[in-house]
Coordinates of C-alpha atoms and ligand atoms in Angstrom, one line a residue:
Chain C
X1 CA 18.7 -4.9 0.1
X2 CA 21.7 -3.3 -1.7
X3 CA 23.4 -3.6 -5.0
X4 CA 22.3 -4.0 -8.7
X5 CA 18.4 -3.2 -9.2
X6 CA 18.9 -5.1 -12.6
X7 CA 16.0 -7.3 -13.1
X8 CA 13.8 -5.9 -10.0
X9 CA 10.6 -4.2 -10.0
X10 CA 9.9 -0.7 -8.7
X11 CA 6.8 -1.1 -7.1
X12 CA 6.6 0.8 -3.3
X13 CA 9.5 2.9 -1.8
X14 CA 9.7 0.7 0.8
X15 CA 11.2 -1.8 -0.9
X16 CA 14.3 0.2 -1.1
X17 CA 16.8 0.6 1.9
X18 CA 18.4 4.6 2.0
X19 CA 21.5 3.6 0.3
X20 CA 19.9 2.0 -2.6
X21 CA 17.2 5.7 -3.1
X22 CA 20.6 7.6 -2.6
X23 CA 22.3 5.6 -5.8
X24 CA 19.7 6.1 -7.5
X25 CA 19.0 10.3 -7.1
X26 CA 23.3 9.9 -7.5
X27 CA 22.3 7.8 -10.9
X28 CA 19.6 10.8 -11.8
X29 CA 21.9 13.6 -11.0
X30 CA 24.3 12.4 -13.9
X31 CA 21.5 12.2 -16.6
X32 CA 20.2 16.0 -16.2
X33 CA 22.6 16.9 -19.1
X34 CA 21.0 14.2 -21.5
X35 CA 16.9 15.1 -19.6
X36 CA 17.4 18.5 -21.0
X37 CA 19.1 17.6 -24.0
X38 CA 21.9 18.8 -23.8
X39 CA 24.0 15.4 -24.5
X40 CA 23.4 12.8 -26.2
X41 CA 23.1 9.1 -24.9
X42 CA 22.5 6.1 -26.6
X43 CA 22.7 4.0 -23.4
X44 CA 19.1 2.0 -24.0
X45 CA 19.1 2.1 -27.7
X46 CA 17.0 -0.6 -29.1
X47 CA 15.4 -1.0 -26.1
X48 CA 11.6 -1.4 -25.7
X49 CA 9.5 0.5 -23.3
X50 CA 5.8 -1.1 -22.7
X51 CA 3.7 1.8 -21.2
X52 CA 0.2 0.9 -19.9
X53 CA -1.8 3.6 -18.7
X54 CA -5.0 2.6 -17.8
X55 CA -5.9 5.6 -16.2
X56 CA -4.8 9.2 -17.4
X57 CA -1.9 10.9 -16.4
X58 CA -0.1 13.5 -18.7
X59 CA 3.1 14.3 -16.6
X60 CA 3.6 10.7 -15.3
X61 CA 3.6 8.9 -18.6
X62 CA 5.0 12.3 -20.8
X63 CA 8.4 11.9 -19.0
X64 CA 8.3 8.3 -19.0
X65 CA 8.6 8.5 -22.7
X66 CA 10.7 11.3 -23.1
X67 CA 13.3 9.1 -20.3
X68 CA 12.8 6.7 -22.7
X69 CA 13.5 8.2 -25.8
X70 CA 16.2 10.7 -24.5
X71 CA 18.3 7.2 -23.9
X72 CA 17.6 6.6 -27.7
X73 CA 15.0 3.6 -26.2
X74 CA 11.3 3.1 -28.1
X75 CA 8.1 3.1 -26.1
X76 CA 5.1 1.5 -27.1
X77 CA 1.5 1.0 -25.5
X78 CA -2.0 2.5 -24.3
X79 CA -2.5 6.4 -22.8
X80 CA -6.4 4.8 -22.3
X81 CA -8.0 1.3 -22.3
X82 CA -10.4 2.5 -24.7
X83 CA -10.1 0.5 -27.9
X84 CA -7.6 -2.0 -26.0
X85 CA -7.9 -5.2 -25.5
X86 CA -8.5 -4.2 -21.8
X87 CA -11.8 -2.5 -22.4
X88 CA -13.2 -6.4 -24.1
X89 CA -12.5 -7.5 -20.4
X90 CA -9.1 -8.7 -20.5
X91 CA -7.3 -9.2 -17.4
X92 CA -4.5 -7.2 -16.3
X93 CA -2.3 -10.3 -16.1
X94 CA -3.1 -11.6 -19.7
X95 CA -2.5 -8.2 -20.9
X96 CA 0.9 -7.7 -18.7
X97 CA 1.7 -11.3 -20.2
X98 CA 1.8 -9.6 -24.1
X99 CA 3.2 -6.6 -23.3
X100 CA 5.8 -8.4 -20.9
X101 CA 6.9 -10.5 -24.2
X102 CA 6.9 -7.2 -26.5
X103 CA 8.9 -4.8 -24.1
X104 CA 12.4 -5.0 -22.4
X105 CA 10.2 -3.2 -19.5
X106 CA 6.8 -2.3 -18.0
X107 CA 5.5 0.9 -17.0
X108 CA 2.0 0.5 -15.5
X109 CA -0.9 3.3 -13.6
X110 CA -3.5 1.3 -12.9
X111 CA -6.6 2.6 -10.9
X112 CA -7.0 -0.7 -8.7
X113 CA -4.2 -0.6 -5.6
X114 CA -1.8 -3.4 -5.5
X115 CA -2.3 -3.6 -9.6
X116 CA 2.0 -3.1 -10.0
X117 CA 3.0 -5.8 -7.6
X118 CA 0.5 -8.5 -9.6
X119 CA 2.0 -7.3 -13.0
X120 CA 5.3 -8.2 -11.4
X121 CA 4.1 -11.7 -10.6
X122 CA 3.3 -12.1 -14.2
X123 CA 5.4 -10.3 -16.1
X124 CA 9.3 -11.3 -16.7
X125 CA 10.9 -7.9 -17.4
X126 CA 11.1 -5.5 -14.7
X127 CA 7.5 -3.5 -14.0
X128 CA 7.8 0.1 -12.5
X129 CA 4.6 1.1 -10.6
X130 CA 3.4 4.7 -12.4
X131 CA 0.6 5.0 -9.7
X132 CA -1.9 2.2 -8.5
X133 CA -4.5 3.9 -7.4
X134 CA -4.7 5.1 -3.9
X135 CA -1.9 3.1 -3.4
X136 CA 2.3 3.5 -4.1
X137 CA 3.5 5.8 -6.6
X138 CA 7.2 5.3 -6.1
X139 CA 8.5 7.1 -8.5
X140 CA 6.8 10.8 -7.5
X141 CA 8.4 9.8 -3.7
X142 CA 11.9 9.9 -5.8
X143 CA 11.3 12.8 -8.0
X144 CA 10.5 14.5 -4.8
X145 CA 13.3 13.3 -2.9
X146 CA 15.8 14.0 -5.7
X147 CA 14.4 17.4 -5.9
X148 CA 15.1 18.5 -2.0
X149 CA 18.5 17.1 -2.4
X150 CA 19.2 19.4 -5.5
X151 CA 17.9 22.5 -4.5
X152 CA 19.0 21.9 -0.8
X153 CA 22.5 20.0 -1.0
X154 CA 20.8 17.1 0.9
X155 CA 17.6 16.0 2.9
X156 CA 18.8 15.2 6.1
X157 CA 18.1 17.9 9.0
X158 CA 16.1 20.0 6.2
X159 CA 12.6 20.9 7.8
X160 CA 9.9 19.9 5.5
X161 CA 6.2 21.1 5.7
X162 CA 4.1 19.4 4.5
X163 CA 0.0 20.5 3.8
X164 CA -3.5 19.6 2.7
X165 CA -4.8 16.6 2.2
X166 CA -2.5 14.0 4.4
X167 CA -5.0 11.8 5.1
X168 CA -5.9 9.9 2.2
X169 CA -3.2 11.3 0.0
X170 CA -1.0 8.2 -0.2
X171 CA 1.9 9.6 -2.0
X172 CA 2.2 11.8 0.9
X173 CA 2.5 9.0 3.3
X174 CA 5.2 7.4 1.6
X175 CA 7.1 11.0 1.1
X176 CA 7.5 11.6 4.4
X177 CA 8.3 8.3 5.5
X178 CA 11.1 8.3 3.2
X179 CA 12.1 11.5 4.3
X180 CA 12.0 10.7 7.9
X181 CA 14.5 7.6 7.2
X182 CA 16.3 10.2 5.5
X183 CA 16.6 12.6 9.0
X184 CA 14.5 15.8 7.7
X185 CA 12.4 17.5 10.5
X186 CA 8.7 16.9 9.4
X187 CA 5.6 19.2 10.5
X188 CA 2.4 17.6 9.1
X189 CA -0.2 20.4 8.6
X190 CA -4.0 20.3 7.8
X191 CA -7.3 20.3 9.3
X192 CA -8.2 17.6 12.0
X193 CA -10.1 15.4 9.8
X194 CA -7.3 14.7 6.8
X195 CA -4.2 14.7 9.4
X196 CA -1.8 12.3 9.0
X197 CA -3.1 8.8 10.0
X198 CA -1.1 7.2 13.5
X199 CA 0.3 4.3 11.4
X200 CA 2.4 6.4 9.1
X201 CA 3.2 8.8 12.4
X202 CA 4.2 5.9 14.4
X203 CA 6.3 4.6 11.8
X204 CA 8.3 8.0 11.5
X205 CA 8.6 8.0 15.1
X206 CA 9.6 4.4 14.9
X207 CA 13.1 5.9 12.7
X208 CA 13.7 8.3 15.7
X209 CA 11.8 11.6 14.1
X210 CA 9.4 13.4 15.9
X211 CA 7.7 14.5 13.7
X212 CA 5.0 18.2 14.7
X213 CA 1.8 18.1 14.0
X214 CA 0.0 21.2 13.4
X215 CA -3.8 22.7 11.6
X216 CA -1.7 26.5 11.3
X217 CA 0.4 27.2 8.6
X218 CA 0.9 30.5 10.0
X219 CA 2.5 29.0 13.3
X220 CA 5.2 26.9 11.0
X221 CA 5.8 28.8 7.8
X222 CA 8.5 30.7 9.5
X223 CA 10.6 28.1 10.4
X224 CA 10.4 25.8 7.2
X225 CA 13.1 24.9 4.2
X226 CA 10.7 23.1 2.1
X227 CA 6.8 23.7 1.7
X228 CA 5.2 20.6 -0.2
X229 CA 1.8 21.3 -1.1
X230 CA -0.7 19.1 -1.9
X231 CA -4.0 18.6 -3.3
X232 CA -7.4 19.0 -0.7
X233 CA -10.0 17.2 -2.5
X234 CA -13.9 18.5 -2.6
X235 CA -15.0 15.1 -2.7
X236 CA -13.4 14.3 0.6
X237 CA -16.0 17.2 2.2
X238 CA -19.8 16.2 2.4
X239 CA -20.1 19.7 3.2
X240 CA -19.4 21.9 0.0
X241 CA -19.1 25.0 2.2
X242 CA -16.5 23.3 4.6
X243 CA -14.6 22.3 1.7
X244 CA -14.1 26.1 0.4
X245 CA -13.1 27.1 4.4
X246 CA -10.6 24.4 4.3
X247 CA -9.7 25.0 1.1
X248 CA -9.2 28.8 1.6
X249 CA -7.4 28.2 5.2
X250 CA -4.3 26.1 3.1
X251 CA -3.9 28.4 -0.1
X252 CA -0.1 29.7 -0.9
X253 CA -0.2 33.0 -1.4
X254 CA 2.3 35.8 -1.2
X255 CA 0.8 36.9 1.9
X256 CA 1.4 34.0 4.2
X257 CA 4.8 33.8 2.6
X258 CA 6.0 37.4 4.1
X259 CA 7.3 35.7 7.0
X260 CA 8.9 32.9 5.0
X261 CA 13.3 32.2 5.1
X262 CA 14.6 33.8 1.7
X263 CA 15.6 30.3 0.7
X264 CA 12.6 28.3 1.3
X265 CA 11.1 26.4 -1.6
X266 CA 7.8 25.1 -2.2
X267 CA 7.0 21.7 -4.4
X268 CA 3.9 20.5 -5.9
X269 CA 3.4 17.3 -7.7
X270 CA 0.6 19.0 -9.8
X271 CA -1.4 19.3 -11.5
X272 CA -2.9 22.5 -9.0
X273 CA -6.0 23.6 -8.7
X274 CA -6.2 26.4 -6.4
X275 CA -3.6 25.2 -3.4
X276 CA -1.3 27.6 -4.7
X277 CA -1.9 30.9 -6.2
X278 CA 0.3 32.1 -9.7
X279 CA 1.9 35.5 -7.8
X280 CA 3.8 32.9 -6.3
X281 CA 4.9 31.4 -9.5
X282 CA 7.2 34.2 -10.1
X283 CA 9.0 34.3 -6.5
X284 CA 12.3 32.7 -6.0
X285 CA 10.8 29.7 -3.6
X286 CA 8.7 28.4 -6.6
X287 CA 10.1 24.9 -7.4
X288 CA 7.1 22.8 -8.6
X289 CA 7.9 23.1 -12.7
X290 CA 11.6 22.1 -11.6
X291 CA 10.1 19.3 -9.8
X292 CA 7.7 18.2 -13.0
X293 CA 11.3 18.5 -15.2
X294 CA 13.3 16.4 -12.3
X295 CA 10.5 13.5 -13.1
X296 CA 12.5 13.0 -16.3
X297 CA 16.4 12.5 -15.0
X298 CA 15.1 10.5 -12.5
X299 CA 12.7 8.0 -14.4
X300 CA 15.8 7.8 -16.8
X301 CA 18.1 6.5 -13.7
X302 CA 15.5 3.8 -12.8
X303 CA 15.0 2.6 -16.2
X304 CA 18.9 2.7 -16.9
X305 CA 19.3 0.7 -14.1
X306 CA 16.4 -1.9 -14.1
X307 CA 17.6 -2.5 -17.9
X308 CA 21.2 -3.0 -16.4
X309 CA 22.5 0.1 -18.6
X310 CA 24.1 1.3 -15.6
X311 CA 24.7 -0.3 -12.0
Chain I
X1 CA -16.9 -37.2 36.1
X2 CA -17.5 -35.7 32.8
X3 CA -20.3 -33.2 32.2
X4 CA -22.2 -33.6 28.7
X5 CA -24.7 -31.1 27.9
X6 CA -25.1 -32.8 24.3
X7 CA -24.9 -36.3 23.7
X8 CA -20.9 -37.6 23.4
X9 CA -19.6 -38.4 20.1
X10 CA -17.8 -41.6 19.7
X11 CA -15.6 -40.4 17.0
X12 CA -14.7 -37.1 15.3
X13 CA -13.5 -33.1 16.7
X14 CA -14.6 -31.0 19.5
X15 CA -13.6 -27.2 18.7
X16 CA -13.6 -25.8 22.0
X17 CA -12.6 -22.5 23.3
X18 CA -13.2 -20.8 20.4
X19 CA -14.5 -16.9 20.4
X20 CA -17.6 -16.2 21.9
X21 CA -20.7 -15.4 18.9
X22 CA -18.0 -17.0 16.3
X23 CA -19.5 -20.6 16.1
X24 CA -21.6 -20.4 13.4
X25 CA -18.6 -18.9 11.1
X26 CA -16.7 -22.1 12.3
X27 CA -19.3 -23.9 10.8
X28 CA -19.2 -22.1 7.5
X29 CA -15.5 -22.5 7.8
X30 CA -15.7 -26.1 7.9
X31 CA -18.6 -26.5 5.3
X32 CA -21.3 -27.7 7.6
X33 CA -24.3 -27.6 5.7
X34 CA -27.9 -29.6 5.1
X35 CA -26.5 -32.3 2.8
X36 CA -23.6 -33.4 6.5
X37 CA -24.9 -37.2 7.3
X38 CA -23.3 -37.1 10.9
X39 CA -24.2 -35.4 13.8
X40 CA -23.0 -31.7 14.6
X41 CA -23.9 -30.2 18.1
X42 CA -22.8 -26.2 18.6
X43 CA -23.0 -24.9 22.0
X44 CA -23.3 -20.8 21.9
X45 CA -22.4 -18.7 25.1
X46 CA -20.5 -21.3 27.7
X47 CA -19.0 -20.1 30.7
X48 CA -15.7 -20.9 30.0
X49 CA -12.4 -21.5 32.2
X50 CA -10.0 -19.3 30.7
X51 CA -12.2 -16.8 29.3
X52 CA -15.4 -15.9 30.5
X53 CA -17.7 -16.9 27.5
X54 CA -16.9 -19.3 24.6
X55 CA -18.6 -21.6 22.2
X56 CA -18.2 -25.0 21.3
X57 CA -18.4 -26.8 18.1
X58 CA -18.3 -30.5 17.6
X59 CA -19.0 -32.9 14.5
X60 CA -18.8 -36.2 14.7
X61 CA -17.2 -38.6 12.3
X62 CA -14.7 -35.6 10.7
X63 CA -11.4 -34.4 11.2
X64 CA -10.2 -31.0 9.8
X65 CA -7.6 -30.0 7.3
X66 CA -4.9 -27.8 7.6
X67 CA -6.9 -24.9 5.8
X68 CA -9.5 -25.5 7.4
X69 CA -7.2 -25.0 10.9
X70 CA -5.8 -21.8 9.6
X71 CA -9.4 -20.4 8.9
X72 CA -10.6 -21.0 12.5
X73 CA -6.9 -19.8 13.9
X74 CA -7.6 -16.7 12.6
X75 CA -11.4 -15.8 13.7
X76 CA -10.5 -17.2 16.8
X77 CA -6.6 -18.3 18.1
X78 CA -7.4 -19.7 21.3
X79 CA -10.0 -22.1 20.1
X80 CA -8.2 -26.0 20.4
X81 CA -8.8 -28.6 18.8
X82 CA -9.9 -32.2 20.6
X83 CA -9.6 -35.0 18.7
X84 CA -12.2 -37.6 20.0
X85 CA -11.5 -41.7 19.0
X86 CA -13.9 -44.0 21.5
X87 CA -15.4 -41.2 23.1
X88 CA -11.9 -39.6 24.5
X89 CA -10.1 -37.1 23.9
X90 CA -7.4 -38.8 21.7
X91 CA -5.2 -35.4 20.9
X92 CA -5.4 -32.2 21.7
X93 CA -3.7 -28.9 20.5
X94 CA -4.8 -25.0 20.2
X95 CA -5.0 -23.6 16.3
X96 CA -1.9 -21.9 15.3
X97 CA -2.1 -18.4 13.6
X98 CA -0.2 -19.0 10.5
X99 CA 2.5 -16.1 9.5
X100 CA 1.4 -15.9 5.7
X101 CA -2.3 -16.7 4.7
X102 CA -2.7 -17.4 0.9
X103 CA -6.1 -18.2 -0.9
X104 CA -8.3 -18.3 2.7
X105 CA -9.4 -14.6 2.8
X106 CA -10.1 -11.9 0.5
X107 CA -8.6 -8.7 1.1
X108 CA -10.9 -6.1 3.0
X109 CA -10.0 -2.7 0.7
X110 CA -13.0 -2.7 -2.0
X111 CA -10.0 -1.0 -4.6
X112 CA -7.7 -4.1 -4.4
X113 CA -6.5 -5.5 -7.6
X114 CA -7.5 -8.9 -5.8
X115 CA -11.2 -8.5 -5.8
X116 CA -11.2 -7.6 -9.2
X117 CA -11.5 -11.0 -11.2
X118 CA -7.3 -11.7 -11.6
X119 CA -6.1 -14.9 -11.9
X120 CA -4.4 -14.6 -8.2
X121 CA -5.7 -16.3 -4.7
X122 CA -5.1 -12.8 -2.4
X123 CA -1.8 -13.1 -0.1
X124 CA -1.5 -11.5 2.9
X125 CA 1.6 -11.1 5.5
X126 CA 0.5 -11.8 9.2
X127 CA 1.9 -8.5 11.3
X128 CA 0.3 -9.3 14.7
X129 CA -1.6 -12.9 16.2
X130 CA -3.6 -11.7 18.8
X131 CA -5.9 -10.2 17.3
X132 CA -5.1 -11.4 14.1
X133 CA -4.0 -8.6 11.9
X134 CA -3.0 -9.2 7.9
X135 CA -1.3 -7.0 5.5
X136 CA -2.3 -7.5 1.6
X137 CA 0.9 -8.2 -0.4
X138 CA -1.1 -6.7 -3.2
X139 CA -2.2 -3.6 -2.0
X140 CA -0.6 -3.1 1.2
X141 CA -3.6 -2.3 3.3
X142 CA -4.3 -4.1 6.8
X143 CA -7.7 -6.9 6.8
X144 CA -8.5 -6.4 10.7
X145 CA -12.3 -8.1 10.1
X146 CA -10.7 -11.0 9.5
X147 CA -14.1 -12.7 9.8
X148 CA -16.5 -10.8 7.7
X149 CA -13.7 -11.9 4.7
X150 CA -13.0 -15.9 5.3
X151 CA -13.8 -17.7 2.0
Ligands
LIG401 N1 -16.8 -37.9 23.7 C1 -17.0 -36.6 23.7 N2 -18.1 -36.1 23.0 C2 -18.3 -34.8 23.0 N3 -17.5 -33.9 23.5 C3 -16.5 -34.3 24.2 C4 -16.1 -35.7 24.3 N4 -15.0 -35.8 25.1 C5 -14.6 -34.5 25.4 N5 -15.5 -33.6 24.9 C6 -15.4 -32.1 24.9 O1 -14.2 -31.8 24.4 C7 -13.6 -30.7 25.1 C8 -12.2 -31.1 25.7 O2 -12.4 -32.1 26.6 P1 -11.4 -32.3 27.8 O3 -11.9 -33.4 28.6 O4 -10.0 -32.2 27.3 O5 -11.8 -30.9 28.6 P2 -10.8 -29.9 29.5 O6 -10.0 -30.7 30.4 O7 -11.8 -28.9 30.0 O8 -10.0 -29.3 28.3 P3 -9.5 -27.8 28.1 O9 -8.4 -27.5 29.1 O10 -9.0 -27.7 26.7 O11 -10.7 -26.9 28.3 C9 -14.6 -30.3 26.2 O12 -15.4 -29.3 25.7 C10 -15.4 -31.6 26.3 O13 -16.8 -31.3 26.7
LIG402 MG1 -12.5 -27.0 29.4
LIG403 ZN1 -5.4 -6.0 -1.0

């Protein structure tokens, strides 16, 4: 599928072919200026954002809103269900049927997966998918994406590490499938139990990658352009005392970075706990609060262009 | 000469074939209950031609509707279907695995927006027949057991 996403929902990266993810990070790349304001833009004035978060999430629905407003557009809607209609047992599709007549678009996070693609069944105005769970979160796949391309001129042939929790952490599977269609050489590292699952490795082999599977940092650091690191949960380990081995095996520190390329970066989609220590903060491959920032331009492009403000 | 291990039916559907230790879902599947006036017979653990066990079902005075085909397609694709009209086999076809399944099954992921009281019969995409395998269009995640999740 190519051409206008005017009208369409955003609800799981894979709904979008390369050249359609490449117009948009093109699309994002032009609204830095007005992110950081810098300019001015008037592009969505008088439109009306509906935000439903039925679940928490600072960063995600923060820089919705400031996308919004930056492009002189109004947001309106829940940070909670508490006090909603939602918490007197209204369904999602009632509620998505309100908001979906008050708003020009739908933002939705949602903790039940698959949540996005029903509101798009009900709702007329374009929904974007803010998280759904376990399940897609397709616009943290294109903050991540835009963010490689920035800081590394491109994605394609750039070797991408990626560590902790690859198991269960879905945003991670649909990262670095998007970045194998997009050619970068992926090592998947973390402890036997939350490796990547076949499926996802089968489909990245299925693009032509090959992609290296590995439980050492150590043995990969060397050779990688981008560290992302993620998120081990302590739930995920019956075994408190397994957990803080694990745990202790993945942490970025400066230590395990003395071996590292001068002009490797590491991303985050935070919020950290203890994955990456703050002495690394201050060294030039920190890139995570650049990445939090690069949530804005880009949520601007996809709300520009669902709104048909720009092609 | 024909073989009957149960007494033949002069009218109605022989489910043959179908997946050995599956016949008394067939007969949830097709409603069979105390209140059924006609006679069912279910034969569990036959040697069988093609494989090496099967079980039959067969009611007599009823023919099935297409849900009711796609339900016993996908706990068991081989099973056919004999039509019996004066005590022969009148028609005869196997079940066909459909390639999209709406409203028959409920998705098998616990966290899907499906089994959560919305006003929407769950949808899934078929990815592979044999065995069947389904995809949620909701949620994304693959219902392998397709059994344990017929409604
Ligand atoms: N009148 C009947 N009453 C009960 N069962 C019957 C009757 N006629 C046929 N059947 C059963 O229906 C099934 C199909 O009958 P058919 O004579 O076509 O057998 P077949 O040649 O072995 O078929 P297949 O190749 O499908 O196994 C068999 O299980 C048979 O026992
Ligand atoms: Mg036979
Ligand atoms: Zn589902």
């Amino acid at each position: 599928m190519s051409g206008s996403l005017k009208g369409l929902d955003i609800v799981s990266i894979r709904d979008f072919s390369r050249d359609q993810i490449e117009h948009i990070l093109k699309v994002a790349e032009g609204m830095v200026p007005v992110a950081k304001g810098e300019e001015k833009s008037n592009l969505l004035e008088g439109r009306v954002l509906g935000s439903l978060f039925y679940e928490p999430s600072t960063r995600t629905r923060l820089s919705f809103e400031a996308a919004m407003t930056r492009l002189g557009g109004r947001t309106l809607g829940f940070d909670e269900p508490k006090g909603s209609s939602v918490a007197k047992g209204e369904t999602l599709a009632d509620t998505i049927r309100m908001v979906d007549a008050y708003s020009d678009v739908i933002v939705l996070r949602h903790p039940q997966e698959g949540a996005a693609r029903l509101a798009g069944h009900f709702a007329e105005k374009p929904v974007i998918n803010a998280g759904d769970g376990a399940g897609q979160h397709p616009t943290q796949t294109l903050l991540d994406l835009f963010t490689i391309m920035k800081e590394k001129g491109g994605i394609e042939g750039n070797h991408v590490v990626i560590v902790g929790d690859l198991k269960y952490g879905r945003t991670v599977h649909s990262l670095s499938e998007a970045l194998g269609m997009f050619g970068a050489k992926l090592t998947f590292v973390a402890p036997p139990t939350l490796q990547m699952p076949k499926e996802h490795v089968k489909h990245i082999e299925s693009m032509g990658m090959r992609p290296t599977i590995s439980s050492s940092l150590d043995d990969v650091i060397e050779e990688a352009d981008v560290l992302y690191v993620t998120r081990i949960q302590k739930e995920r380990f019956p075994d408190p005392a397994e957990y803080q081995k694990v745990a202790g095996a993945y942490t970025i520190n400066s230590a395990i970075l003395r071996d590292a390329a001068d002009d490797l970066i590491i991303m985050h989609p935070l919020p950290r706990v203890n994955e990456i220590s703050s002495d690394v903060d201050q060294t030039k491959h920190a890139r995570y609060f650049e990445q939090a920032f690069n949530g804005v331009p880009v949520r601007m492009a996809l709300l520009s262009m669902v709104l048909g403000g720009i092609e | 000469m024909k073989e009957f291990k149960v007494t033949p039916i002069r009218n109605g559907t022989v489910i043959d074939h179908i997946e050995m230790g599956m016949a008394l879902k067939v007969l949830r599947i097709i409603g069979v209950r105390g209140d059924v006036s006609s006679t069912v017979s279910v034969l569990m653990h036959v040697p069988s031609k093609k494989n090496s066990w099967k079980d039959i079902v067969k009611i007599e005075d009823r023919e099935l509707d297409p849900k009711e085909l796609d339900k016993i397609a996908l706990i068991s694709p081989d099973a056919t279907i004999n039509i019996i009209r004066d005590y022969n086999v009148a028609e005869k076809f196997v079940v066909e695995v459909p390639e999209r399944v709406k409203g028959i099954m409920s998705c098998s992921n616990p966290g899907c927006i499906t089994n959560k009281n919305e006003p929407v019969e769950p949808e899934f995409v078929v990815e592979t027949k044999k065995p069947p395998a389904l995809r949620c269009v909701y949620c994304d995640r693959m219902t392998t057991d397709i059994a344990e999740n017929i409604v």
